PDB file of C-alpha atoms and ligand atoms in Angstrom:
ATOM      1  CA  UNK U   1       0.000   0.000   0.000  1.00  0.00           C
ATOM      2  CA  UNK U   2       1.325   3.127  -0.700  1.00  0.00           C
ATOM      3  CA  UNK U   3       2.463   6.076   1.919  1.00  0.00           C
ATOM      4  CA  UNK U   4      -0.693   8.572   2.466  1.00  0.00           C
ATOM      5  CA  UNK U   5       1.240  11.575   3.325  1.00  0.00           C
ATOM      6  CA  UNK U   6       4.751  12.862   3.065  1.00  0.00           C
ATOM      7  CA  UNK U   7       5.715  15.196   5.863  1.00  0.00           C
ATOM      8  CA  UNK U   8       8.099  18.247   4.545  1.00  0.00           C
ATOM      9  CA  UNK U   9      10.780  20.027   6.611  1.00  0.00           C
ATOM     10  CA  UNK U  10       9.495  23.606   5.522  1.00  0.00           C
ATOM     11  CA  UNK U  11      11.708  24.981   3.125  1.00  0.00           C
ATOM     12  CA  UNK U  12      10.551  28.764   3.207  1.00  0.00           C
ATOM     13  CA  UNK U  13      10.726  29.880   0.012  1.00  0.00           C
ATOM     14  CA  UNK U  14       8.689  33.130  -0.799  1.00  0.00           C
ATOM     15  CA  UNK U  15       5.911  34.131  -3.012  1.00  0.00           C
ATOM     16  CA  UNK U  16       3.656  30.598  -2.747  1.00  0.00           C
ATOM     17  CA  UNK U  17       6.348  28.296  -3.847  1.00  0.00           C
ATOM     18  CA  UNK U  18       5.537  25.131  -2.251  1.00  0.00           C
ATOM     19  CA  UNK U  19       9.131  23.923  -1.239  1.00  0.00           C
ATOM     20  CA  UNK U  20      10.546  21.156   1.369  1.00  0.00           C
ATOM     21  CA  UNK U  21      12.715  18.960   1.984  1.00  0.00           C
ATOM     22  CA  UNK U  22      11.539  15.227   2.806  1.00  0.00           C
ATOM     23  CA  UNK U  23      12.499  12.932   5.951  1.00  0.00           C
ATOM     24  CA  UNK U  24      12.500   9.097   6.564  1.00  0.00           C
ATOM     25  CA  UNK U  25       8.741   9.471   7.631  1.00  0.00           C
ATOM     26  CA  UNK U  26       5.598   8.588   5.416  1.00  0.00           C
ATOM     27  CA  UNK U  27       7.505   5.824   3.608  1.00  0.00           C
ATOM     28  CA  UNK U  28       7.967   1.774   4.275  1.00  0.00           C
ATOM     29  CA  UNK U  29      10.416  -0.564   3.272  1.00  0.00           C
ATOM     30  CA  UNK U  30      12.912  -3.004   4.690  1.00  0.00           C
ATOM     31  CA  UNK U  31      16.492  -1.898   6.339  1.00  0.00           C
ATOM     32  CA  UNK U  32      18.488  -0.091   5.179  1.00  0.00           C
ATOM     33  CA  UNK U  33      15.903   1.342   2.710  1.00  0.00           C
ATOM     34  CA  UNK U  34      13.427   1.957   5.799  1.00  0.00           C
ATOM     35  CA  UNK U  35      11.328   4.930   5.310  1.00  0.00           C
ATOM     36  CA  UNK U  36      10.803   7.266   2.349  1.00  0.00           C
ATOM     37  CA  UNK U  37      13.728   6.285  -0.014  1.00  0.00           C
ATOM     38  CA  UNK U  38      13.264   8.182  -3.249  1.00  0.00           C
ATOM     39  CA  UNK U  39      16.195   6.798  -4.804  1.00  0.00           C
ATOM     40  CA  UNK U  40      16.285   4.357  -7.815  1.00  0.00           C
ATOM     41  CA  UNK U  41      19.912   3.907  -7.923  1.00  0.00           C
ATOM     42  CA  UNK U  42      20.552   2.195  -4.241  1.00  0.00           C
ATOM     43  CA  UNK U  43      18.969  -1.148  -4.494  1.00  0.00           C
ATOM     44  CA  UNK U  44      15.608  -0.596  -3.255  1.00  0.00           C
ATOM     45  CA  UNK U  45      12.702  -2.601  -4.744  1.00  0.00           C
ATOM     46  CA  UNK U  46      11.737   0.036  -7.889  1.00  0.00           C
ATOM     47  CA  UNK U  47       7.835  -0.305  -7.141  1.00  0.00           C
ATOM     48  CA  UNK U  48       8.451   0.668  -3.538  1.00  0.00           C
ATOM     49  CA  UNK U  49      10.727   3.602  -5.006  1.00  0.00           C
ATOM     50  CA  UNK U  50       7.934   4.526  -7.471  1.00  0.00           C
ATOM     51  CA  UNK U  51       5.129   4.628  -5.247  1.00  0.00           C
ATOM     52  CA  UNK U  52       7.145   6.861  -2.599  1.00  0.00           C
ATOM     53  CA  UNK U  53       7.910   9.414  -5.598  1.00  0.00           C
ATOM     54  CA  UNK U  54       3.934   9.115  -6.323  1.00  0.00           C
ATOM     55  CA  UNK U  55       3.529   9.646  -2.696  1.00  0.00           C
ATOM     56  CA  UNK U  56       5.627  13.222  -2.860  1.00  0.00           C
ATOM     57  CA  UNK U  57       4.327  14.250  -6.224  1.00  0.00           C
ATOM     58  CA  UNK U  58       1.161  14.265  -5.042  1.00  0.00           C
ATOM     59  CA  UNK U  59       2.338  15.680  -0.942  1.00  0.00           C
ATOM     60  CA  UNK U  60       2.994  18.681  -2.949  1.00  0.00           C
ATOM     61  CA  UNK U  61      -0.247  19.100  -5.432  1.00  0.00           C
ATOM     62  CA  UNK U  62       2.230  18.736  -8.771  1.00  0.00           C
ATOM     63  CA  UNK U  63       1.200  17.659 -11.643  1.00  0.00           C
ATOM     64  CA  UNK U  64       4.942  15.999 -12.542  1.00  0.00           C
ATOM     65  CA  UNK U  65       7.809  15.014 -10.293  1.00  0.00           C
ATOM     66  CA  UNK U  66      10.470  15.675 -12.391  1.00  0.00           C
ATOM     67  CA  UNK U  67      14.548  14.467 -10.864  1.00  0.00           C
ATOM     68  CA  UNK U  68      17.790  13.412 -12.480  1.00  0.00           C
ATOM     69  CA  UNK U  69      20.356  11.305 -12.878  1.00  0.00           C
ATOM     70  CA  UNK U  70      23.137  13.321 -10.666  1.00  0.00           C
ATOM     71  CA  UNK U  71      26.714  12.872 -11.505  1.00  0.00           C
ATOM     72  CA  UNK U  72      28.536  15.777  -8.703  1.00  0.00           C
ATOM     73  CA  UNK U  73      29.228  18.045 -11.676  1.00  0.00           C
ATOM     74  CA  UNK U  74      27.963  21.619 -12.398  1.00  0.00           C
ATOM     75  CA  UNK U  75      25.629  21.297 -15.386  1.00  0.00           C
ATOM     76  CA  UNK U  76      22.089  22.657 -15.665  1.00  0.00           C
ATOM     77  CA  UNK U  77      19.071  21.615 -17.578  1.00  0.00           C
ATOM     78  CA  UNK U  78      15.984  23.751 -18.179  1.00  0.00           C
ATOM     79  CA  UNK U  79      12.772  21.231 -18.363  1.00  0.00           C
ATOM     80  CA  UNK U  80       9.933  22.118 -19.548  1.00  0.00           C
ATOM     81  CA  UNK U  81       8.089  19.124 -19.365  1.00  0.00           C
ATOM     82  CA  UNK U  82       8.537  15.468 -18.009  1.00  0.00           C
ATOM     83  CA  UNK U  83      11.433  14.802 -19.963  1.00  0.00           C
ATOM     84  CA  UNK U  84      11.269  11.142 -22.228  1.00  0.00           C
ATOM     85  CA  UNK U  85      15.161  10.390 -20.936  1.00  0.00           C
ATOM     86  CA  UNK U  86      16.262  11.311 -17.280  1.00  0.00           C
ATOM     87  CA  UNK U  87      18.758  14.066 -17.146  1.00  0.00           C
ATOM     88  CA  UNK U  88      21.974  13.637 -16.332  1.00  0.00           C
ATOM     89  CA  UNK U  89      22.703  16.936 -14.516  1.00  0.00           C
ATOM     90  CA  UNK U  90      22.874  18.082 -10.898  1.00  0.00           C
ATOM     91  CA  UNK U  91      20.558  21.368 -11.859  1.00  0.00           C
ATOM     92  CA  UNK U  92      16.884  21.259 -12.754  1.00  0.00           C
ATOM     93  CA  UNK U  93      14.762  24.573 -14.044  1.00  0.00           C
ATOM     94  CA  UNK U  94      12.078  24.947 -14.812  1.00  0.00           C
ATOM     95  CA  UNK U  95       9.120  28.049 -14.975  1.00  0.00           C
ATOM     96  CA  UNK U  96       6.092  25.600 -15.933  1.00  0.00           C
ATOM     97  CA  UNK U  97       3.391  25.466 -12.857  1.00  0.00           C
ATOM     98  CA  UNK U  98       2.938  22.215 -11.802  1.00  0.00           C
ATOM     99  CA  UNK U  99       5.865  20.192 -12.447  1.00  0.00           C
ATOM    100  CA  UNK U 100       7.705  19.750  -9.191  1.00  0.00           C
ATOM    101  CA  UNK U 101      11.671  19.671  -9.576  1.00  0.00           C
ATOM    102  CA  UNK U 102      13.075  17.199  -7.254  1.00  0.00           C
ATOM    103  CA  UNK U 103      16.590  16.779  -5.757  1.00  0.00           C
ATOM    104  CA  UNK U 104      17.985  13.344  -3.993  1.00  0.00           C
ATOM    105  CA  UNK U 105      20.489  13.676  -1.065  1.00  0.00           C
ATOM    106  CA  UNK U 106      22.236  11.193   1.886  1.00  0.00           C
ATOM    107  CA  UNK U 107      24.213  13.957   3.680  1.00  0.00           C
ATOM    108  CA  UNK U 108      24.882  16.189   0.487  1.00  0.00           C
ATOM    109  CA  UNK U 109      23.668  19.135   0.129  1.00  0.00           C
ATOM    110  CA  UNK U 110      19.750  19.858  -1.170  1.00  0.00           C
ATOM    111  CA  UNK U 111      18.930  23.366  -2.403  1.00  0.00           C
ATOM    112  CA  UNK U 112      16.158  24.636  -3.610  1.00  0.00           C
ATOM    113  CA  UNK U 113      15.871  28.263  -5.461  1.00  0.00           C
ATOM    114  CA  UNK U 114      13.355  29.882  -6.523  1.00  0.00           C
ATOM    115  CA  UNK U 115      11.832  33.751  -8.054  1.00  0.00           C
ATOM    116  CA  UNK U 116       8.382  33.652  -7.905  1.00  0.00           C
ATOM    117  CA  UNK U 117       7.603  36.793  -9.197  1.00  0.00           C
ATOM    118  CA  UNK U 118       9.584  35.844 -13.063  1.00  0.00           C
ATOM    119  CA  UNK U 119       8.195  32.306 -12.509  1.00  0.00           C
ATOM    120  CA  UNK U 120      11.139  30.159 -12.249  1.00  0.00           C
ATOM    121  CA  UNK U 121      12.232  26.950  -9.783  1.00  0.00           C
ATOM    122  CA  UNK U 122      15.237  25.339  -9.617  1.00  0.00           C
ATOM    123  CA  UNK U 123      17.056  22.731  -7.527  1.00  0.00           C
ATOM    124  CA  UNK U 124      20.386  21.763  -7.253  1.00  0.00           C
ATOM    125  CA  UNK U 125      22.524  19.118  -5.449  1.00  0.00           C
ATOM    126  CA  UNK U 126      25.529  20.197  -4.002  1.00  0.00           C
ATOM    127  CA  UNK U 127      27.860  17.507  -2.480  1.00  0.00           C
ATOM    128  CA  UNK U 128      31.941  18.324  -2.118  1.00  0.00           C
ATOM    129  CA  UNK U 129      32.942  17.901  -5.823  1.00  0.00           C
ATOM    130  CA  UNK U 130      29.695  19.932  -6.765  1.00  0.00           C
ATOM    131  CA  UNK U 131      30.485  22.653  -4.045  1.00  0.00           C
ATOM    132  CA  UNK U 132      33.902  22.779  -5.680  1.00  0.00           C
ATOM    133  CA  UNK U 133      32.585  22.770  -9.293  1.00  0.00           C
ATOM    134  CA  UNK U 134      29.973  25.575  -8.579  1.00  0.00           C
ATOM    135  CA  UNK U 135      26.596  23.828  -9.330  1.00  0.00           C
ATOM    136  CA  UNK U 136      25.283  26.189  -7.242  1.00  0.00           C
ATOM    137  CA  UNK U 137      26.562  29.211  -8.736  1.00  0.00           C
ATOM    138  CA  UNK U 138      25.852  27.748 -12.018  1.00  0.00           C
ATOM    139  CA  UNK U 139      22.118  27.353 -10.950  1.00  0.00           C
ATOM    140  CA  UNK U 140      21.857  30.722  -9.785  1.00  0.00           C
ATOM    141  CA  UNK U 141      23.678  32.309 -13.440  1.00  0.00           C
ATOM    142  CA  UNK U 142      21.184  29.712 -15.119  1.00  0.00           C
ATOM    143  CA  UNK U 143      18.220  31.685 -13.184  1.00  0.00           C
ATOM    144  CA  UNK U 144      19.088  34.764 -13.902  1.00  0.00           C
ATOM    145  CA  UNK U 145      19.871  34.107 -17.510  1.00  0.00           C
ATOM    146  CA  UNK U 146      16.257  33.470 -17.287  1.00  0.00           C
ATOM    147  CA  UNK U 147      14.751  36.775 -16.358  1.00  0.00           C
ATOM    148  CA  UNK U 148      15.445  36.305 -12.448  1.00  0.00           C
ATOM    149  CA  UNK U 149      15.917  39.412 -10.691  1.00  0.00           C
ATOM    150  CA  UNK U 150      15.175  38.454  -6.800  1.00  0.00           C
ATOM    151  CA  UNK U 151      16.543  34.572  -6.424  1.00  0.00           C
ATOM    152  CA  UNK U 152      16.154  33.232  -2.651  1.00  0.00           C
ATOM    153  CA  UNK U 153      17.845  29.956  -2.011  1.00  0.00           C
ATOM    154  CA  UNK U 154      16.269  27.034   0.938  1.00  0.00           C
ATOM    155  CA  UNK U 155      19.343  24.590   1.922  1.00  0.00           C
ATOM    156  CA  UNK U 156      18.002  21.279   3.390  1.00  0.00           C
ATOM    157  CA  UNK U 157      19.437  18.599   5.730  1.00  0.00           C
ATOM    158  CA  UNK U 158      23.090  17.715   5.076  1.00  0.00           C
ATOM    159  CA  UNK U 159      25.784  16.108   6.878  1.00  0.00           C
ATOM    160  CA  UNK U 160      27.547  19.036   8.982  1.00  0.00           C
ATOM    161  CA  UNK U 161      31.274  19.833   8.988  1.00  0.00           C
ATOM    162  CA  UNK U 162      31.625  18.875  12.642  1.00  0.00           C
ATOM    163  CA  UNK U 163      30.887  15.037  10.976  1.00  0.00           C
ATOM    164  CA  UNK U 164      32.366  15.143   7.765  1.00  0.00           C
ATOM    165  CA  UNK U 165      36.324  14.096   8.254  1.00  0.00           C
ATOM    166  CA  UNK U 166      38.101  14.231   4.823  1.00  0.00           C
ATOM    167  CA  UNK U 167      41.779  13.470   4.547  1.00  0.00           C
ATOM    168  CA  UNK U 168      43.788  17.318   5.279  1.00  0.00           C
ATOM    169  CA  UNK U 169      45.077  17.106   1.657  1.00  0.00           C
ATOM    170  CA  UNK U 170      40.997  16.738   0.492  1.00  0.00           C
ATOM    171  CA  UNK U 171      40.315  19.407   3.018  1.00  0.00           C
ATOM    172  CA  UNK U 172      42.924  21.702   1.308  1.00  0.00           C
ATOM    173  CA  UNK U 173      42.154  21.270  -2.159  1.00  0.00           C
ATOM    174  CA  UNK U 174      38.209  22.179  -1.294  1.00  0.00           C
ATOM    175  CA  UNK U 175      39.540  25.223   0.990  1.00  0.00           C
ATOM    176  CA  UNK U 176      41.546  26.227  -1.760  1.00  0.00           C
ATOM    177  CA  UNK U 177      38.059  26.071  -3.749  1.00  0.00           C
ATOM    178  CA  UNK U 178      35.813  27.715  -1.359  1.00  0.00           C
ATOM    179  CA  UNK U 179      37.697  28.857   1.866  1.00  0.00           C
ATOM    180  CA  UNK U 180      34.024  29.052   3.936  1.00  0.00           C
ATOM    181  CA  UNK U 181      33.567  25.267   3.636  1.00  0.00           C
ATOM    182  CA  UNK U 182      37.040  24.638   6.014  1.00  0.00           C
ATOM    183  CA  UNK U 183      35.644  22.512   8.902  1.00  0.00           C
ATOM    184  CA  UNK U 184      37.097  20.594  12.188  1.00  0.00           C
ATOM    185  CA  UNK U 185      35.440  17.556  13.404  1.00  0.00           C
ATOM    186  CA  UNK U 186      34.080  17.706  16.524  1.00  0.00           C
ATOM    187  CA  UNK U 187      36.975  15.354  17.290  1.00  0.00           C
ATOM    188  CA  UNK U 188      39.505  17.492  15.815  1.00  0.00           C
ATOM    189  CA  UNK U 189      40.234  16.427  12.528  1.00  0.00           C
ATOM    190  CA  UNK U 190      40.182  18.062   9.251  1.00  0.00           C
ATOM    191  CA  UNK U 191      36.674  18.136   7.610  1.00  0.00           C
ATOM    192  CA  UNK U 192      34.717  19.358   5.300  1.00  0.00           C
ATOM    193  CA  UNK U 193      31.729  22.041   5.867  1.00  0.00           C
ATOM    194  CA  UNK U 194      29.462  21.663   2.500  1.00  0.00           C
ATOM    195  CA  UNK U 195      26.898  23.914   3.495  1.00  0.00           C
ATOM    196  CA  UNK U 196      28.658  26.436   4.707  1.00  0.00           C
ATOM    197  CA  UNK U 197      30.797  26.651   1.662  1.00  0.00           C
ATOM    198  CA  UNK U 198      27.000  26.878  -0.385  1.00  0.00           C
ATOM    199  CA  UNK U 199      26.243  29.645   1.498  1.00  0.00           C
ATOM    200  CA  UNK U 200      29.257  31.694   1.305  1.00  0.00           C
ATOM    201  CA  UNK U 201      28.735  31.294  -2.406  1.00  0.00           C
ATOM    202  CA  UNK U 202      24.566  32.168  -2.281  1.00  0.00           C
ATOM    203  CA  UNK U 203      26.807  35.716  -0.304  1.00  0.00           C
ATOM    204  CA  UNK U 204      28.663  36.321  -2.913  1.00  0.00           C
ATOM    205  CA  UNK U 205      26.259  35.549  -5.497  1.00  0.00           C
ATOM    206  CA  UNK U 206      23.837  38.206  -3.676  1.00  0.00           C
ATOM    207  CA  UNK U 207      21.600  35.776  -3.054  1.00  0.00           C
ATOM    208  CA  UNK U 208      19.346  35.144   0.578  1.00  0.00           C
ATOM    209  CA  UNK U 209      19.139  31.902   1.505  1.00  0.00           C
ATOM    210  CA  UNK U 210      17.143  30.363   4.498  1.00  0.00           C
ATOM    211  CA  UNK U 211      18.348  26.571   5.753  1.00  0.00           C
ATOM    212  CA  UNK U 212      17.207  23.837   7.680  1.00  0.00           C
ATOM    213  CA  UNK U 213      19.683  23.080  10.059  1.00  0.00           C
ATOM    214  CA  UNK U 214      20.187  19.325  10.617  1.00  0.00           C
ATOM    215  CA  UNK U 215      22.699  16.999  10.448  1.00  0.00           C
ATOM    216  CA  UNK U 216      22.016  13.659   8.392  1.00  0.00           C
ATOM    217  CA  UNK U 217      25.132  12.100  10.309  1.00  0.00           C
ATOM    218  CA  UNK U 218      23.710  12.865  13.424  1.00  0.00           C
ATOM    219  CA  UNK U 219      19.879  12.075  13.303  1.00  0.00           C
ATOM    220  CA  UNK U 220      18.243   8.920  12.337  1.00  0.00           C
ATOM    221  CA  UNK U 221      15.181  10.270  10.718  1.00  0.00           C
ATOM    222  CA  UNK U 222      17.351  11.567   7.712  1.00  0.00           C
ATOM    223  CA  UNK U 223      19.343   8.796   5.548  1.00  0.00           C
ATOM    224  CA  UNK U 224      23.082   9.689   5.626  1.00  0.00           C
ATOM    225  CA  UNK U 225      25.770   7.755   3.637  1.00  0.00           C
ATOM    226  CA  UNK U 226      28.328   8.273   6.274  1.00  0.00           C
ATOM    227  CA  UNK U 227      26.879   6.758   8.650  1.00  0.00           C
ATOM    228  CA  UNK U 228      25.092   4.244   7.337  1.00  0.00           C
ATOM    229  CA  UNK U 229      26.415   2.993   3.688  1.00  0.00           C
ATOM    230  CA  UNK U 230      24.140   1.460   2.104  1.00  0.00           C
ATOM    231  CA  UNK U 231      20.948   3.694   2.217  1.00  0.00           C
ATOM    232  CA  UNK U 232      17.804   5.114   1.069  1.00  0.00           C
ATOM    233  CA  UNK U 233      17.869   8.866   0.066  1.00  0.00           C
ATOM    234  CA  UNK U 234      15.874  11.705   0.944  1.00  0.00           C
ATOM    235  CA  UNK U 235      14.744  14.653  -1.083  1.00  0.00           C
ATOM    236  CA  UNK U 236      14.462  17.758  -1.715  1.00  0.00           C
ATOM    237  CA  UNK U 237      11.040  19.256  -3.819  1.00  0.00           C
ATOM    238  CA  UNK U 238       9.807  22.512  -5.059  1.00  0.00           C
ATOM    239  CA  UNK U 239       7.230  23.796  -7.300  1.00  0.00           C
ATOM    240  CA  UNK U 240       5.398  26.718  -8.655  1.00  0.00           C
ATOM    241  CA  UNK U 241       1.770  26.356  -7.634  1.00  0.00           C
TER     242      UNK U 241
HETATM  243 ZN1  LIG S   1      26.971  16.286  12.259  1.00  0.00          ZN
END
């Protein structure tokens, strides 16, 4: 039987945007897939898969739940209706009403964008090599190039830098990138800060952005890689009513 509802983390976007970012609850499946996992690519049974993307689709009132295939790069794609192949891109857009954009996550990075007012959406996944290839940035140039004038930006779950040890050569080469994403563990060792670095590019972009604080490493209601391995994957959605 499928889910009934999909609880959201509220992702605050402006201007009647119906944006959030999804948790293990409202979805059903055996360990390690228990809960809402939205991915196709982990091993879960696809019907279960299916019928929790059905589930969010329709948590949101969207006519379309529209994701792709992400490869940690920087590329965009503008949709503009359910596409026949899935993207392969880490950056959706869109400006059609009613087809929900949705982003998959296990301690990267989910962020949503939107500007209501010229009718656009976007999402992007931002996990260390996106943060250092500048998917977000890209998203937000993609926006504008658009007709966007007043972008605000939602950042989701993610796994925080106090969790996220990289070797200190890694946690050069991203510092080198994107100084704001330097981290220490909360046991001392080099890390990486992923959201933190998204932000400090959102700042210099001149774009606001609101987040949801929460740390997929840390809290068993969110799937995190890290942690865990083999897992299911949240989501992040968003969509112009
Ligand atoms: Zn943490």
């Amino acid at each position: 039987m499928p889910p009934s509802s999909v609880p959201l983390l509220d992702a605050a976007l402006p201007g009647g945007v119906r944006a959030g970012f999804t948790t293990r609850a409202g979805g059903r499946g055996p360990a390690p897939y228990d809960g809402l996992n939205l991915g196709d690519h982990v091993g879960d049974d696809p019907a279960r898969v299916a019928a929790h993307r059905e589930a969010l689709r329709a948590a949101v009132g969207a006519d379309a739940l529209v994701l792709a295939r992400q490869v940690h790069g920087a590329d965009v794609v503008h949709v503009d209706r359910v596409p026949a192949e899935v993207p392969e891109a880490d950056a959706l857009v869109t400006g059609v009403r009613g087809l929900a954009l949705a982003v998959l996550v296990a301690d990267c990075v989910p962020v949503l964008l939107c500007d209501a007012e010229a009718g656009l959406v976007a999402v992007a996944h931002a996990g260390r090599p996106g943060l250092v290839a500048g998917v977000v940035p890209a998203v937000v140039a993609a926006l504008r190039a658009r007709g966007a004038r007043d972008v605000r930006a939602s950042l989701g779950p993610s796994i925080c830098g106090g969790c996220y040890e990289v070797p200190p050569a890694m946690a050069d080469d991203v510092a080198a990138h994107v100084p704001a994403a330097r981290a220490r563990t909360t046991w001392g060792t080099s890390a990486v800060d992923v959201a933190a670095g998204v932000l400090a590019q959102l700042a210099q972009a001149g774009v606001p952005a609101s987040r949801v604080s929460r740390c997929t490493a840390e809290h068993d209601d969110l799937f995190s890689y890290r942690r865990d391995g083999r897992t299911g994957r949240t989501g992040g959605v968003v969509v112009l009513p």
